[in-house]
Amino acid sequence: MAGVERTLQRVDLGEIDYLDAIDAMAGWAAERRAGTAGNRLFLLSHPPVITYGQRTDPADLRRGLHEIPLVAVDRGGYATYHGPGQLVGYLIMDIRGQGAADVVRWLEDGLVSALRLLGFSTQRRATPPGASSLVGVWTPDHRKVASIGMRIRGGITSHGFALNIDPDLHAFEQFTVCGLPDVTMTSLRELAEQTGTPLPTDAAVRDAVTTALTESPHSGHETSSDIEV
């Protein structure tokens, strides 16, 4: 990675309660800041939970939330769902000297590349001036397959992405996803059924994401930001 330590250590975890992961993430970020650990990518999943960032309109959380826990978080962005069948990636990296927006583009491009390795055609989308953020990974017909929400403090990133492999897509109907009232969420399972592409295993997705993110460069100037999308 241009301007950033190229090594990204992958740490494979299983299903972890969301609040437990948030507590652990604070420690991971502190270790990176102190230099006692390198750049790390934590890959895991969560039990069902709806999380919402600092930009979320309370009206976005209005529908049927009694069935799924609801948690406010310190990342950028709006509301999203985590649950079984979804790969969550938390990136704890030192990006001092890099641009916050550049890091998000790097992550988008890396996920697009990972899905290409798995046989899926996806893209990132530019957000028009004044429009709601379109950060994330999308199909060519504008369905969203991965969401991104990051926090950058003192040049250290936390939080990251959620990639839908085979989650319960009905869970996304209980709230306004990512602040986009008309967004349609999709999954690799759905795309595989529509295109005849084999559905990759969780292990294969983890391998593809790791490969893509360790080969995709980025550059820029760091700022403290909460970024979603």
PDB file of C-alpha atoms in Angstrom:
ATOM      1  CA  MET A   1       0.000   0.000   0.000  1.00  0.00           C
ATOM      2  CA  ALA A   2       1.421   3.343  -1.000  1.00  0.00           C
ATOM      3  CA  GLY A   3       2.402   5.311   2.083  1.00  0.00           C
ATOM      4  CA  VAL A   4       1.062   2.650   4.469  1.00  0.00           C
ATOM      5  CA  GLU A   5       2.615  -0.443   5.982  1.00  0.00           C
ATOM      6  CA  ARG A   6       1.802  -3.072   3.363  1.00  0.00           C
ATOM      7  CA  THR A   7       1.410  -5.947   5.803  1.00  0.00           C
ATOM      8  CA  LEU A   8      -2.146  -6.572   6.988  1.00  0.00           C
ATOM      9  CA  GLN A   9      -2.415  -9.423   9.468  1.00  0.00           C
ATOM     10  CA  ARG A  10      -5.640 -11.410   9.215  1.00  0.00           C
ATOM     11  CA  VAL A  11      -7.246 -12.537  12.456  1.00  0.00           C
ATOM     12  CA  ASP A  12     -10.054 -15.077  12.025  1.00  0.00           C
ATOM     13  CA  LEU A  13     -12.710 -15.039  14.718  1.00  0.00           C
ATOM     14  CA  GLY A  14     -16.089 -16.735  14.990  1.00  0.00           C
ATOM     15  CA  GLU A  15     -19.419 -15.272  16.066  1.00  0.00           C
ATOM     16  CA  ILE A  16     -18.949 -12.569  18.703  1.00  0.00           C
ATOM     17  CA  ASP A  17     -21.553 -10.480  20.524  1.00  0.00           C
ATOM     18  CA  TYR A  18     -21.518  -6.982  19.054  1.00  0.00           C
ATOM     19  CA  LEU A  19     -20.902  -5.137  22.331  1.00  0.00           C
ATOM     20  CA  ASP A  20     -18.109  -7.552  23.236  1.00  0.00           C
ATOM     21  CA  ALA A  21     -16.516  -6.840  19.851  1.00  0.00           C
ATOM     22  CA  ILE A  22     -16.760  -3.081  20.406  1.00  0.00           C
ATOM     23  CA  ASP A  23     -14.992  -3.426  23.761  1.00  0.00           C
ATOM     24  CA  ALA A  24     -12.286  -5.567  22.160  1.00  0.00           C
ATOM     25  CA  MET A  25     -11.914  -3.115  19.278  1.00  0.00           C
ATOM     26  CA  ALA A  26     -10.973  -0.315  21.664  1.00  0.00           C
ATOM     27  CA  GLY A  27      -8.118  -2.484  22.906  1.00  0.00           C
ATOM     28  CA  TRP A  28      -7.042  -3.433  19.391  1.00  0.00           C
ATOM     29  CA  ALA A  29      -6.909   0.248  18.392  1.00  0.00           C
ATOM     30  CA  ALA A  30      -4.925   1.128  21.519  1.00  0.00           C
ATOM     31  CA  GLU A  31      -2.396  -1.594  20.693  1.00  0.00           C
ATOM     32  CA  ARG A  32      -1.980  -0.236  17.165  1.00  0.00           C
ATOM     33  CA  ARG A  33      -1.603   3.310  18.433  1.00  0.00           C
ATOM     34  CA  ALA A  34       1.060   2.196  20.914  1.00  0.00           C
ATOM     35  CA  GLY A  35       2.900   0.248  18.230  1.00  0.00           C
ATOM     36  CA  THR A  36       2.575  -3.065  20.065  1.00  0.00           C
ATOM     37  CA  ALA A  37       0.592  -4.574  17.172  1.00  0.00           C
ATOM     38  CA  GLY A  38       0.640  -4.073  13.421  1.00  0.00           C
ATOM     39  CA  ASN A  39      -2.185  -3.421  10.980  1.00  0.00           C
ATOM     40  CA  ARG A  40      -4.843  -6.081  11.460  1.00  0.00           C
ATOM     41  CA  LEU A  41      -8.008  -7.253   9.740  1.00  0.00           C
ATOM     42  CA  PHE A  42     -10.402  -9.003  12.126  1.00  0.00           C
ATOM     43  CA  LEU A  43     -12.924 -11.227  10.317  1.00  0.00           C
ATOM     44  CA  LEU A  44     -15.981 -12.345  12.273  1.00  0.00           C
ATOM     45  CA  SER A  45     -19.764 -12.400  12.481  1.00  0.00           C
ATOM     46  CA  HIS A  46     -22.351 -11.191  14.989  1.00  0.00           C
ATOM     47  CA  PRO A  47     -25.637 -12.478  16.365  1.00  0.00           C
ATOM     48  CA  PRO A  48     -28.573 -10.408  15.002  1.00  0.00           C
ATOM     49  CA  VAL A  49     -28.213  -6.713  15.884  1.00  0.00           C
ATOM     50  CA  ILE A  50     -29.105  -3.369  14.303  1.00  0.00           C
ATOM     51  CA  THR A  51     -26.459  -0.692  14.826  1.00  0.00           C
ATOM     52  CA  TYR A  52     -26.722   2.975  14.000  1.00  0.00           C
ATOM     53  CA  GLY A  53     -24.120   5.688  13.603  1.00  0.00           C
ATOM     54  CA  GLN A  54     -24.131   9.341  14.511  1.00  0.00           C
ATOM     55  CA  ARG A  55     -25.981  10.586  11.429  1.00  0.00           C
ATOM     56  CA  THR A  56     -29.023   8.367  11.913  1.00  0.00           C
ATOM     57  CA  ASP A  57     -32.433  10.047  11.914  1.00  0.00           C
ATOM     58  CA  PRO A  58     -34.619   8.532  14.683  1.00  0.00           C
ATOM     59  CA  ALA A  59     -37.356   8.136  12.070  1.00  0.00           C
ATOM     60  CA  ASP A  60     -35.104   5.650  10.274  1.00  0.00           C
ATOM     61  CA  LEU A  61     -35.452   3.275  13.244  1.00  0.00           C
ATOM     62  CA  ARG A  62     -39.208   3.237  13.397  1.00  0.00           C
ATOM     63  CA  ARG A  63     -40.192  -0.194  12.101  1.00  0.00           C
ATOM     64  CA  GLY A  64     -40.469  -3.409  14.155  1.00  0.00           C
ATOM     65  CA  LEU A  65     -37.220  -3.135  16.066  1.00  0.00           C
ATOM     66  CA  HIS A  66     -38.464  -5.035  19.126  1.00  0.00           C
ATOM     67  CA  GLU A  67     -37.332  -8.314  17.570  1.00  0.00           C
ATOM     68  CA  ILE A  68     -33.668  -7.353  17.052  1.00  0.00           C
ATOM     69  CA  PRO A  69     -31.369  -5.563  19.553  1.00  0.00           C
ATOM     70  CA  LEU A  70     -30.618  -1.937  18.682  1.00  0.00           C
ATOM     71  CA  VAL A  71     -27.201  -0.422  19.506  1.00  0.00           C
ATOM     72  CA  ALA A  72     -25.813   3.112  19.027  1.00  0.00           C
ATOM     73  CA  VAL A  73     -22.185   3.112  17.838  1.00  0.00           C
ATOM     74  CA  ASP A  74     -19.314   5.587  17.529  1.00  0.00           C
ATOM     75  CA  ARG A  75     -18.694   5.091  13.812  1.00  0.00           C
ATOM     76  CA  GLY A  76     -19.779   7.237  10.922  1.00  0.00           C
ATOM     77  CA  GLY A  77     -22.852   6.424   8.939  1.00  0.00           C
ATOM     78  CA  TYR A  78     -26.394   5.376   9.505  1.00  0.00           C
ATOM     79  CA  ALA A  79     -28.259   2.221  10.527  1.00  0.00           C
ATOM     80  CA  THR A  80     -27.353  -1.259   9.354  1.00  0.00           C
ATOM     81  CA  TYR A  81     -27.934  -4.876  10.312  1.00  0.00           C
ATOM     82  CA  HIS A  82     -25.435  -7.535  11.365  1.00  0.00           C
ATOM     83  CA  GLY A  83     -26.272 -11.198  11.717  1.00  0.00           C
ATOM     84  CA  PRO A  84     -25.438 -14.781  10.776  1.00  0.00           C
ATOM     85  CA  GLY A  85     -24.511 -15.242   7.135  1.00  0.00           C
ATOM     86  CA  GLN A  86     -22.672 -11.928   6.994  1.00  0.00           C
ATOM     87  CA  LEU A  87     -18.897 -11.436   7.012  1.00  0.00           C
ATOM     88  CA  VAL A  88     -17.864  -8.485   9.166  1.00  0.00           C
ATOM     89  CA  GLY A  89     -14.380  -7.052   8.793  1.00  0.00           C
ATOM     90  CA  TYR A  90     -12.872  -4.691  11.356  1.00  0.00           C
ATOM     91  CA  LEU A  91      -9.784  -2.867  10.113  1.00  0.00           C
ATOM     92  CA  ILE A  92      -7.362  -1.611  12.752  1.00  0.00           C
ATOM     93  CA  MET A  93      -4.710   0.247  10.767  1.00  0.00           C
ATOM     94  CA  ASP A  94      -2.310   3.143  11.135  1.00  0.00           C
ATOM     95  CA  ILE A  95      -3.133   5.439   8.205  1.00  0.00           C
ATOM     96  CA  ARG A  96      -1.308   8.566   9.363  1.00  0.00           C
ATOM     97  CA  GLY A  97      -0.440  10.482   6.222  1.00  0.00           C
ATOM     98  CA  GLN A  98      -3.411   9.006   4.362  1.00  0.00           C
ATOM     99  CA  GLY A  99      -6.749  10.543   3.435  1.00  0.00           C
ATOM    100  CA  ALA A 100      -9.938   9.404   5.139  1.00  0.00           C
ATOM    101  CA  ALA A 101     -11.885   9.397   1.882  1.00  0.00           C
ATOM    102  CA  ASP A 102      -9.007   7.612   0.147  1.00  0.00           C
ATOM    103  CA  VAL A 103      -9.113   4.844   2.738  1.00  0.00           C
ATOM    104  CA  VAL A 104     -12.828   4.313   2.122  1.00  0.00           C
ATOM    105  CA  ARG A 105     -12.232   4.169  -1.642  1.00  0.00           C
ATOM    106  CA  TRP A 106      -9.420   1.680  -1.065  1.00  0.00           C
ATOM    107  CA  LEU A 107     -11.770  -0.509   0.968  1.00  0.00           C
ATOM    108  CA  GLU A 108     -14.532  -0.265  -1.639  1.00  0.00           C
ATOM    109  CA  ASP A 109     -12.115  -1.160  -4.426  1.00  0.00           C
ATOM    110  CA  GLY A 110     -10.695  -4.017  -2.384  1.00  0.00           C
ATOM    111  CA  LEU A 111     -14.122  -5.536  -1.792  1.00  0.00           C
ATOM    112  CA  VAL A 112     -15.035  -5.135  -5.467  1.00  0.00           C
ATOM    113  CA  SER A 113     -11.797  -6.934  -6.365  1.00  0.00           C
ATOM    114  CA  ALA A 114     -12.504  -9.684  -3.835  1.00  0.00           C
ATOM    115  CA  LEU A 115     -15.946 -10.301  -5.295  1.00  0.00           C
ATOM    116  CA  ARG A 116     -14.471 -10.341  -8.792  1.00  0.00           C
ATOM    117  CA  LEU A 117     -12.142 -13.123  -7.648  1.00  0.00           C
ATOM    118  CA  LEU A 118     -15.250 -15.019  -6.549  1.00  0.00           C
ATOM    119  CA  GLY A 119     -17.038 -14.497  -9.865  1.00  0.00           C
ATOM    120  CA  PHE A 120     -19.338 -11.584  -8.984  1.00  0.00           C
ATOM    121  CA  SER A 121     -19.600  -8.268 -10.843  1.00  0.00           C
ATOM    122  CA  THR A 122     -19.921  -5.326  -8.432  1.00  0.00           C
ATOM    123  CA  GLN A 123     -18.894  -1.681  -8.284  1.00  0.00           C
ATOM    124  CA  ARG A 124     -18.554   1.348  -6.086  1.00  0.00           C
ATOM    125  CA  ARG A 125     -20.706   4.402  -6.800  1.00  0.00           C
ATOM    126  CA  ALA A 126     -19.910   8.103  -6.693  1.00  0.00           C
ATOM    127  CA  THR A 127     -22.161  10.173  -4.434  1.00  0.00           C
ATOM    128  CA  PRO A 128     -23.685  13.168  -6.276  1.00  0.00           C
ATOM    129  CA  PRO A 129     -23.243  16.558  -4.532  1.00  0.00           C
ATOM    130  CA  GLY A 130     -25.867  17.016  -1.832  1.00  0.00           C
ATOM    131  CA  ALA A 131     -27.116  13.418  -2.072  1.00  0.00           C
ATOM    132  CA  SER A 132     -27.124  10.732   0.622  1.00  0.00           C
ATOM    133  CA  SER A 133     -23.889   8.771   0.775  1.00  0.00           C
ATOM    134  CA  LEU A 134     -23.551   5.882  -1.657  1.00  0.00           C
ATOM    135  CA  VAL A 135     -20.458   4.473  -0.005  1.00  0.00           C
ATOM    136  CA  GLY A 136     -20.367   0.706  -0.150  1.00  0.00           C
ATOM    137  CA  VAL A 137     -20.361  -2.021  -2.788  1.00  0.00           C
ATOM    138  CA  TRP A 138     -23.190  -2.327  -5.288  1.00  0.00           C
ATOM    139  CA  THR A 139     -24.365  -4.555  -8.102  1.00  0.00           C
ATOM    140  CA  PRO A 140     -24.600  -3.032 -11.602  1.00  0.00           C
ATOM    141  CA  ASP A 141     -28.367  -2.634 -11.062  1.00  0.00           C
ATOM    142  CA  HIS A 142     -27.719  -0.708  -7.811  1.00  0.00           C
ATOM    143  CA  ARG A 143     -28.469  -3.272  -5.127  1.00  0.00           C
ATOM    144  CA  LYS A 144     -26.181  -3.051  -2.127  1.00  0.00           C
ATOM    145  CA  VAL A 145     -24.154  -6.098  -1.122  1.00  0.00           C
ATOM    146  CA  ALA A 146     -21.653  -4.545   1.321  1.00  0.00           C
ATOM    147  CA  SER A 147     -21.810  -1.608   3.726  1.00  0.00           C
ATOM    148  CA  ILE A 148     -18.909   0.399   5.106  1.00  0.00           C
ATOM    149  CA  GLY A 149     -18.716   2.443   8.296  1.00  0.00           C
ATOM    150  CA  MET A 150     -15.397   3.526   9.777  1.00  0.00           C
ATOM    151  CA  ARG A 151     -13.971   5.646  12.530  1.00  0.00           C
ATOM    152  CA  ILE A 152     -10.562   7.310  12.260  1.00  0.00           C
ATOM    153  CA  ARG A 153      -9.002   8.834  15.370  1.00  0.00           C
ATOM    154  CA  GLY A 154      -5.399   9.939  15.612  1.00  0.00           C
ATOM    155  CA  GLY A 155      -4.634   8.186  12.350  1.00  0.00           C
ATOM    156  CA  ILE A 156      -5.936   4.800  13.578  1.00  0.00           C
ATOM    157  CA  THR A 157      -8.951   3.196  11.912  1.00  0.00           C
ATOM    158  CA  SER A 158     -11.626   1.078  13.549  1.00  0.00           C
ATOM    159  CA  HIS A 159     -14.889  -0.540  12.469  1.00  0.00           C
ATOM    160  CA  GLY A 160     -14.929  -1.481   8.775  1.00  0.00           C
ATOM    161  CA  PHE A 161     -17.335  -3.377   6.522  1.00  0.00           C
ATOM    162  CA  ALA A 162     -20.180  -5.886   6.438  1.00  0.00           C
ATOM    163  CA  LEU A 163     -20.481  -8.158   3.395  1.00  0.00           C
ATOM    164  CA  ASN A 164     -23.705 -10.083   2.862  1.00  0.00           C
ATOM    165  CA  ILE A 165     -22.981 -13.721   2.036  1.00  0.00           C
ATOM    166  CA  ASP A 166     -26.263 -15.357   3.048  1.00  0.00           C
ATOM    167  CA  PRO A 167     -27.948 -13.316   5.809  1.00  0.00           C
ATOM    168  CA  ASP A 168     -31.663 -12.890   6.487  1.00  0.00           C
ATOM    169  CA  LEU A 169     -32.377 -10.049   4.059  1.00  0.00           C
ATOM    170  CA  HIS A 170     -35.806  -9.494   5.624  1.00  0.00           C
ATOM    171  CA  ALA A 171     -34.024  -7.998   8.653  1.00  0.00           C
ATOM    172  CA  PHE A 172     -33.080  -4.980   6.522  1.00  0.00           C
ATOM    173  CA  GLU A 173     -36.782  -4.241   5.980  1.00  0.00           C
ATOM    174  CA  GLN A 174     -37.243  -3.249   9.636  1.00  0.00           C
ATOM    175  CA  PHE A 175     -35.480   0.116   9.293  1.00  0.00           C
ATOM    176  CA  THR A 176     -34.108   2.583   6.751  1.00  0.00           C
ATOM    177  CA  VAL A 177     -30.799   1.079   5.658  1.00  0.00           C
ATOM    178  CA  CYS A 178     -27.790   3.427   5.479  1.00  0.00           C
ATOM    179  CA  GLY A 179     -30.094   6.462   5.411  1.00  0.00           C
ATOM    180  CA  LEU A 180     -31.360   5.441   1.955  1.00  0.00           C
ATOM    181  CA  PRO A 181     -35.149   4.905   1.943  1.00  0.00           C
ATOM    182  CA  ASP A 182     -35.179   3.164  -1.436  1.00  0.00           C
ATOM    183  CA  VAL A 183     -32.103   0.953  -1.076  1.00  0.00           C
ATOM    184  CA  THR A 184     -32.432  -2.746  -1.888  1.00  0.00           C
ATOM    185  CA  MET A 185     -30.025  -5.031  -0.068  1.00  0.00           C
ATOM    186  CA  THR A 186     -28.791  -8.221  -1.691  1.00  0.00           C
ATOM    187  CA  SER A 187     -26.432 -11.081  -0.865  1.00  0.00           C
ATOM    188  CA  LEU A 188     -23.978 -13.389  -2.567  1.00  0.00           C
ATOM    189  CA  ARG A 189     -26.571 -16.149  -2.166  1.00  0.00           C
ATOM    190  CA  GLU A 190     -29.113 -14.114  -4.132  1.00  0.00           C
ATOM    191  CA  LEU A 191     -26.580 -13.105  -6.783  1.00  0.00           C
ATOM    192  CA  ALA A 192     -25.366 -16.692  -7.138  1.00  0.00           C
ATOM    193  CA  GLU A 193     -28.906 -17.935  -7.715  1.00  0.00           C
ATOM    194  CA  GLN A 194     -29.543 -15.228 -10.308  1.00  0.00           C
ATOM    195  CA  THR A 195     -26.309 -15.665 -12.248  1.00  0.00           C
ATOM    196  CA  GLY A 196     -25.562 -19.354 -11.832  1.00  0.00           C
ATOM    197  CA  THR A 197     -22.325 -18.518 -10.028  1.00  0.00           C
ATOM    198  CA  PRO A 198     -21.424 -21.024  -7.292  1.00  0.00           C
ATOM    199  CA  LEU A 199     -21.993 -19.652  -3.793  1.00  0.00           C
ATOM    200  CA  PRO A 200     -18.550 -19.383  -2.174  1.00  0.00           C
ATOM    201  CA  THR A 201     -17.923 -20.720   1.294  1.00  0.00           C
ATOM    202  CA  ASP A 202     -17.266 -18.370   4.190  1.00  0.00           C
ATOM    203  CA  ALA A 203     -13.618 -19.475   4.096  1.00  0.00           C
ATOM    204  CA  ALA A 204     -13.337 -18.642   0.389  1.00  0.00           C
ATOM    205  CA  VAL A 205     -14.811 -15.182   0.954  1.00  0.00           C
ATOM    206  CA  ARG A 206     -12.381 -14.529   3.800  1.00  0.00           C
ATOM    207  CA  ASP A 207      -9.457 -15.582   1.592  1.00  0.00           C
ATOM    208  CA  ALA A 208     -10.581 -13.392  -1.320  1.00  0.00           C
ATOM    209  CA  VAL A 209     -11.091 -10.334   0.885  1.00  0.00           C
ATOM    210  CA  THR A 210      -7.681 -10.768   2.496  1.00  0.00           C
ATOM    211  CA  THR A 211      -5.964 -11.187  -0.874  1.00  0.00           C
ATOM    212  CA  ALA A 212      -7.663  -8.133  -2.358  1.00  0.00           C
ATOM    213  CA  LEU A 213      -7.007  -5.835   0.588  1.00  0.00           C
ATOM    214  CA  THR A 214      -3.330  -6.742   0.814  1.00  0.00           C
ATOM    215  CA  GLU A 215      -2.806  -6.044  -2.891  1.00  0.00           C
ATOM    216  CA  SER A 216      -4.834  -2.813  -3.247  1.00  0.00           C
ATOM    217  CA  PRO A 217      -2.848   0.467  -2.751  1.00  0.00           C
ATOM    218  CA  HIS A 218      -4.162   3.762  -1.425  1.00  0.00           C
ATOM    219  CA  SER A 219      -2.762   7.208  -0.615  1.00  0.00           C
ATOM    220  CA  GLY A 220      -3.765  10.638   0.660  1.00  0.00           C
ATOM    221  CA  HIS A 221      -3.694  12.780   3.826  1.00  0.00           C
ATOM    222  CA  GLU A 222      -5.115  11.619   7.153  1.00  0.00           C
ATOM    223  CA  THR A 223      -7.831  13.421   9.082  1.00  0.00           C
ATOM    224  CA  SER A 224      -9.956  12.439  12.091  1.00  0.00           C
ATOM    225  CA  SER A 225     -13.288  11.351  10.701  1.00  0.00           C
ATOM    226  CA  ASP A 226     -16.339   9.184  11.056  1.00  0.00           C
ATOM    227  CA  ILE A 227     -17.139   7.833   7.638  1.00  0.00           C
ATOM    228  CA  GLU A 228     -19.906   5.729   6.423  1.00  0.00           C
ATOM    229  CA  VAL A 229     -21.474   4.350   4.005  1.00  0.00           C
TER     230      VAL A 229
END
